[in-house]
Coordinates of C-alpha atoms in Angstrom, one line a residue:
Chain A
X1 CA 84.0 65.2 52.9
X2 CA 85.8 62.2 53.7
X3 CA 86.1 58.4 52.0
X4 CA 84.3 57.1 54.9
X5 CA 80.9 58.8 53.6
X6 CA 80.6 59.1 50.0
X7 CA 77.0 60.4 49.3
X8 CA 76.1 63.7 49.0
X9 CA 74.3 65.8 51.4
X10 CA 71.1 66.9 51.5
X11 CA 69.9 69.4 48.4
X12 CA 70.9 73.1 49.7
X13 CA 68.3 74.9 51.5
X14 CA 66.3 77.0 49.0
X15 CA 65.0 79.4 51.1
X16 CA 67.9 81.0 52.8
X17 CA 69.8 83.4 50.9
X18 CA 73.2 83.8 53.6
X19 CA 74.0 80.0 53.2
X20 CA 77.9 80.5 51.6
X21 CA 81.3 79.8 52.7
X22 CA 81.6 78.3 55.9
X23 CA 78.1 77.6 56.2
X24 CA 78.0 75.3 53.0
X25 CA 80.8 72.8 55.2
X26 CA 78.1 72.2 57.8
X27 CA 76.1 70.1 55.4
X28 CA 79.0 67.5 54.4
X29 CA 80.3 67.3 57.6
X30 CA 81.9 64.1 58.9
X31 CA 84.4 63.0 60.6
X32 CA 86.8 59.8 60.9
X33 CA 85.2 57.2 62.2
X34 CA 87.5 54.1 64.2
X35 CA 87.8 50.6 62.1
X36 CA 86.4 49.0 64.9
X37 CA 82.6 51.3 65.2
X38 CA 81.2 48.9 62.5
X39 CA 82.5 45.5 64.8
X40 CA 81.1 47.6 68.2
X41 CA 77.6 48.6 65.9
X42 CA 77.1 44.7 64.9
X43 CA 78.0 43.3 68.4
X44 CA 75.3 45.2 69.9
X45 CA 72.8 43.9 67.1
X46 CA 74.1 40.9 67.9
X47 CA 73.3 40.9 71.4
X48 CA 70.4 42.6 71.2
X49 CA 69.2 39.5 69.0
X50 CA 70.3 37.2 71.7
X51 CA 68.3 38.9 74.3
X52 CA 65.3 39.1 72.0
X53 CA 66.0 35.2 71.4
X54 CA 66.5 34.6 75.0
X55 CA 63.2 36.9 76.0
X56 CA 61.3 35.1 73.5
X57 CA 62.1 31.5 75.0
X58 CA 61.6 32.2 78.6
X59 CA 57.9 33.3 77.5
X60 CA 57.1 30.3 75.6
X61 CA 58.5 28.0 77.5
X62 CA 56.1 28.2 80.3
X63 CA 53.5 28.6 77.8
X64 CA 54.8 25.2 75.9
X65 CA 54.7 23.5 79.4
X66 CA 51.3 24.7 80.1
X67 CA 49.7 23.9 77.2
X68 CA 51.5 20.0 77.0
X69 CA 50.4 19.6 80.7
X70 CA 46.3 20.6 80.1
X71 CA 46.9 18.1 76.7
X72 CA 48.4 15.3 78.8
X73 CA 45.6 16.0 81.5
X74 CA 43.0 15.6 79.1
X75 CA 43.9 12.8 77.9
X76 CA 43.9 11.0 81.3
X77 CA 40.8 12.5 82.9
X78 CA 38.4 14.0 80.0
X79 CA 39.1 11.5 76.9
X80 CA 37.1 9.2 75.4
X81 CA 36.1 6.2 78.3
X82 CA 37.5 2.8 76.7
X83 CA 35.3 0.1 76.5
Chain B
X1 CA 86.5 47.8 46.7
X2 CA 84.5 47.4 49.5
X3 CA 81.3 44.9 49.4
X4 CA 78.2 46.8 48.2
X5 CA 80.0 49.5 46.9
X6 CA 78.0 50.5 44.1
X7 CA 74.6 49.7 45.3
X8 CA 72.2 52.7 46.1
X9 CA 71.3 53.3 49.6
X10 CA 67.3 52.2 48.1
X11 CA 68.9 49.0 46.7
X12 CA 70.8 48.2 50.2
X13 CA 67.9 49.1 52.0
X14 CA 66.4 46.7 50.3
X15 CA 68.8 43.9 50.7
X16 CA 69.2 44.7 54.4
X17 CA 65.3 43.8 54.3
X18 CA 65.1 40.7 52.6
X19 CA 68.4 39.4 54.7
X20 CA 67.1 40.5 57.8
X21 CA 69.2 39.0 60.7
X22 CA 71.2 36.3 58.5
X23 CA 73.4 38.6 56.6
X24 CA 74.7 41.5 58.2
X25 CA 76.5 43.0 55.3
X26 CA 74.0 44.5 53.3
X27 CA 73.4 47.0 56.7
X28 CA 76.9 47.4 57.4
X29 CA 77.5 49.1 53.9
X30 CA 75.3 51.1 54.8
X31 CA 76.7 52.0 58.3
X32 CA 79.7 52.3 56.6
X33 CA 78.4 55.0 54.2
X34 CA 76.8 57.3 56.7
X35 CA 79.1 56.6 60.0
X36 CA 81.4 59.5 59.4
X37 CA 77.7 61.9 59.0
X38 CA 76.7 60.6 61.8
X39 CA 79.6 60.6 64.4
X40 CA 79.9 64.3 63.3
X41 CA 76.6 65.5 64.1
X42 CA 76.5 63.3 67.4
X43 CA 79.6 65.0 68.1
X44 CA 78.6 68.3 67.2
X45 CA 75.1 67.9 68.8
X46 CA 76.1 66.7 72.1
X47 CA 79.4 68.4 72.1
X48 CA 81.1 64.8 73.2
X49 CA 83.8 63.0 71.5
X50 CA 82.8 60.0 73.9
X51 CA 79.6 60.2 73.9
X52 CA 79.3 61.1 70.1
X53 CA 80.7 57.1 69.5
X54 CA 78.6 55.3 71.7
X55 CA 75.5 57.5 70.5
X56 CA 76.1 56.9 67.2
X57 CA 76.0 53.3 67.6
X58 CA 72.6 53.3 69.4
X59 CA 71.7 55.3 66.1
X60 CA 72.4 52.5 63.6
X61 CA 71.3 49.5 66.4
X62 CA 67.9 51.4 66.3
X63 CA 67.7 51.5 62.2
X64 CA 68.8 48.2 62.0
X65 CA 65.5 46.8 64.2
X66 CA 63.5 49.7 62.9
X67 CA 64.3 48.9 58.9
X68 CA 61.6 46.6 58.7
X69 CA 59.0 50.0 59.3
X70 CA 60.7 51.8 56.9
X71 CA 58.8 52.1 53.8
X72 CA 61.3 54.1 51.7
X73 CA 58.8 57.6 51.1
X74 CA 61.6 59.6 52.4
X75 CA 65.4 58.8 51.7
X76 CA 67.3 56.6 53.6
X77 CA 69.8 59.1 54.7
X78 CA 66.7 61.4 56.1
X79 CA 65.5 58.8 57.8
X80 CA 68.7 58.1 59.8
X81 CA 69.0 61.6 60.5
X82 CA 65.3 61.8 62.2
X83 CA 66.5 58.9 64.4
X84 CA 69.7 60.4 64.7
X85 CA 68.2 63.9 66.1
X86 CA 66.1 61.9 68.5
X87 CA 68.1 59.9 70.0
X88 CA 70.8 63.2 70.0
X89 CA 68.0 65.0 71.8
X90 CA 67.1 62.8 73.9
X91 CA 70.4 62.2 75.2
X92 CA 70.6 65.7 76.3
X93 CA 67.0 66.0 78.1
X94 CA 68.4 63.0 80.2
X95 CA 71.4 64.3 81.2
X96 CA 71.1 67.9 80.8
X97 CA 67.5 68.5 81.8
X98 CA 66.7 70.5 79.2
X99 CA 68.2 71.7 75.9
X100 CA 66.5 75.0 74.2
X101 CA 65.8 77.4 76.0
X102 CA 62.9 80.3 76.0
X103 CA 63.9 83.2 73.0
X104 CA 64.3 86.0 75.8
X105 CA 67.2 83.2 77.2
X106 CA 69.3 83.9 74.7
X107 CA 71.4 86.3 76.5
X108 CA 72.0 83.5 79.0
X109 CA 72.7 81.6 76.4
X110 CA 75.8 83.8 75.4
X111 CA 76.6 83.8 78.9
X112 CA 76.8 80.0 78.5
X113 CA 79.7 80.6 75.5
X114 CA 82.0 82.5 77.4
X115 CA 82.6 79.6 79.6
X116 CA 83.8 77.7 76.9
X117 CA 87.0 76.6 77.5
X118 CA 90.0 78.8 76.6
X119 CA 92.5 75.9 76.1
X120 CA 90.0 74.3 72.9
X121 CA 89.8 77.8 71.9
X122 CA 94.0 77.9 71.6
X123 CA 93.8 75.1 69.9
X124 CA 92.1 76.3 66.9
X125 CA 94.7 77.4 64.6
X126 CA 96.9 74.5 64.2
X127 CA 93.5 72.3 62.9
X128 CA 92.3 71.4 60.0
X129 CA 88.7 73.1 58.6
X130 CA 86.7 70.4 59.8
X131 CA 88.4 70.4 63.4
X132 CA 88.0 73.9 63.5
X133 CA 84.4 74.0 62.2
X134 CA 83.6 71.5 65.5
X135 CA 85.5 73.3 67.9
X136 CA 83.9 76.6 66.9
X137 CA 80.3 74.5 66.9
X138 CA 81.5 73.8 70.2
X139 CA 81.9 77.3 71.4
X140 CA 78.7 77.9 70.2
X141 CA 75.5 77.5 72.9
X142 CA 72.9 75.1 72.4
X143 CA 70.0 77.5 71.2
X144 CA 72.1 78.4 68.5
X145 CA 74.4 75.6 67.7
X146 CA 71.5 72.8 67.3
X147 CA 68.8 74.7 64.9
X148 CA 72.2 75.5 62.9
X149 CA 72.9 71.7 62.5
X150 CA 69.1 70.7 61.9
X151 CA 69.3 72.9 59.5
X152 CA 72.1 73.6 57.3
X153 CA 73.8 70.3 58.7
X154 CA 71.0 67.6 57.7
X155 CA 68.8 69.6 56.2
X156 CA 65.5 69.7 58.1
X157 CA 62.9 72.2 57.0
X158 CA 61.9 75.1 59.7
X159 CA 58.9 73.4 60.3
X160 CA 60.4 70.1 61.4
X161 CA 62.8 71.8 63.6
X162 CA 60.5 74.0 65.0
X163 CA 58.2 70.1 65.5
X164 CA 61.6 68.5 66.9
X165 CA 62.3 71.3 69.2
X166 CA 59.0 72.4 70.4
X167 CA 59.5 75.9 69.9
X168 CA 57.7 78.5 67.2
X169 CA 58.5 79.2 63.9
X170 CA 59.4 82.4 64.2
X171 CA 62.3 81.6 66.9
X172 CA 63.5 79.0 65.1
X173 CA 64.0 81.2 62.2
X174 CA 65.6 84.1 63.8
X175 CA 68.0 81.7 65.9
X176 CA 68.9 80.1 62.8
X177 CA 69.9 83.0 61.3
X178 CA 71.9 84.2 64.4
X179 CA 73.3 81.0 64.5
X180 CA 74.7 81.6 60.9
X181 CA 76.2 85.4 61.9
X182 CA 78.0 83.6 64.7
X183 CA 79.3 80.9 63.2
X184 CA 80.7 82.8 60.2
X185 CA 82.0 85.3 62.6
X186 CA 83.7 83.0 65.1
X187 CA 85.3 80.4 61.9
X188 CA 86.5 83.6 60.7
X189 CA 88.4 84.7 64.2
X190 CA 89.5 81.4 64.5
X191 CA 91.6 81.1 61.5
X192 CA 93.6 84.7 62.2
X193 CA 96.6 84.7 64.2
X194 CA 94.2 86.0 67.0
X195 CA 92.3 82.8 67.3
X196 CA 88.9 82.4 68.4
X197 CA 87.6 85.4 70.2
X198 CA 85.6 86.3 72.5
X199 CA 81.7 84.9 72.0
X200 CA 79.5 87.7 70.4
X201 CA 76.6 88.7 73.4
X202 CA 73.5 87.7 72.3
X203 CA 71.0 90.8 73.0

């Protein structure tokens, strides 16, 4: 209906026989849509990102810690004895 | 021309994929081809210009982390619109309670269109078709107004709307086609000199 969204709309429905004039406008609808929704849609995936990012490191750090200080431990108090 | 122009919504799909979080553009073509779909049934749906926006948005955050689970059986555009419904619905459980209504309601639900306001109402002959087809959507209550979009606005199948909506097949069917007598009778009003009348009293 408008540049904004070119495809088509769905295939009429096939098994309703009172689907005419104005009904047949409901399928096409759409409306014009602010320059700026695509910038607002792709900020929030951005920041969503960064908080998955952000998530994601505050869980392995600790992990990362915990696993270097059992490795460092080992080596000081269960290696090998040197001759 | 816009990037992506002439790629399919499979082939962007596709690209979106296989870019996943390092190149945005391949998604926003897409968002770009299905915005204006999707503010207008948000819009009509919730019956929100501001909510419509913001709602909208939450539709194409969640297909952008959900494109990796789609596996392409249905089309693109069908997919969006399940999400889109959803999220839609959703929106009005949380804030409304609840959005359908038993069948014997239906009078209520009438009830519930002659509250709409008169002033939108006035405003209905100097718009455009589209304007007026959303302000007489509007006027419309929500038994009525949502199966009509499910269904002659994206498409859905009685069955899924009857699935989305959790109510039988038979209702959905009859409110579907009441939904259609309204609707042509109120865009009709609405373009005479008389404007859009009084709602028709659902028995």
């Amino acid at each position: 209906m408008t540049p904004d969204d070119p495809t088509p709309g769905p295939p009429p429905a096939t098994d309703d026989a009172d689907t005419g004039e104005p009904i047949g406008e409901l399928r096409g609808l759409s409306l014009t849509v602010d320059e700026r929704f695509r910038g607002r849609v792709r900020g929030r995936i951005e920041r969503r990102l960064l908080a998955g990012d952000l998530a994601g490191l505050l869980w392995t750090s600790p992990v990362l810690v915990a696993i270097e200080f059992l490795r460092v431990s080992f080596e000081l108090f269960g290696g090998r004895k040197r001759p | 021309m816009a990037p992506f122009e002439r790629e399919s919504d499979d082939e962007l799909v596709a690209l979106a994929k296989a870019a996943g979080s390092r190149d945005a553009r391949p998604f926003e073509a897409l968002v770009r081809r299905h915005q204006g779909h999707v503010v207008a049934n948000c819009r009509v749906l919730t019956r929100s210009s501001a909510d419509a926006d913001d709602l909208a948005q939450e539709v194409f955050v969640k297909a952008f982390f959900g494109l990796r689970r789609f596996e392409g059986r249905a089309q693109f555009r069908t997919w969006l619109q399940r999400i889109k419904v959803n999220h839609c619905l959703n929106h009005l459980r949380r804030t409304r309670g609840a959005i359908m209504v038993d069948v014997d309601d239906l009078a209520e639900a009438g009830h519930e269109a002659i509250q709409t306001p008169a002033a939108a109402e006035r405003e209905l002959e100097a718009r455009s078709d589209r304007e007026r087809i959303v302000l007489v959507l509007d006027s419309m209550p929500d038994t009525l107004r949502i199966p009509l979009m499910l269904r002659d606005g994206d498409g859905h199948s009685y069955d899924e709307i009857a699935a989305t909506l959790g109510i039988g097949l038979s209702a959905v069917k009859m409110r579907i086609k009441r939904a259609r007598e309204e609707f042509r009778a109120r865009f009709t009003r609405a373009g005479s000199p008389e404007g859009l009348p009084a709602p028709v009293e659902t028995p």
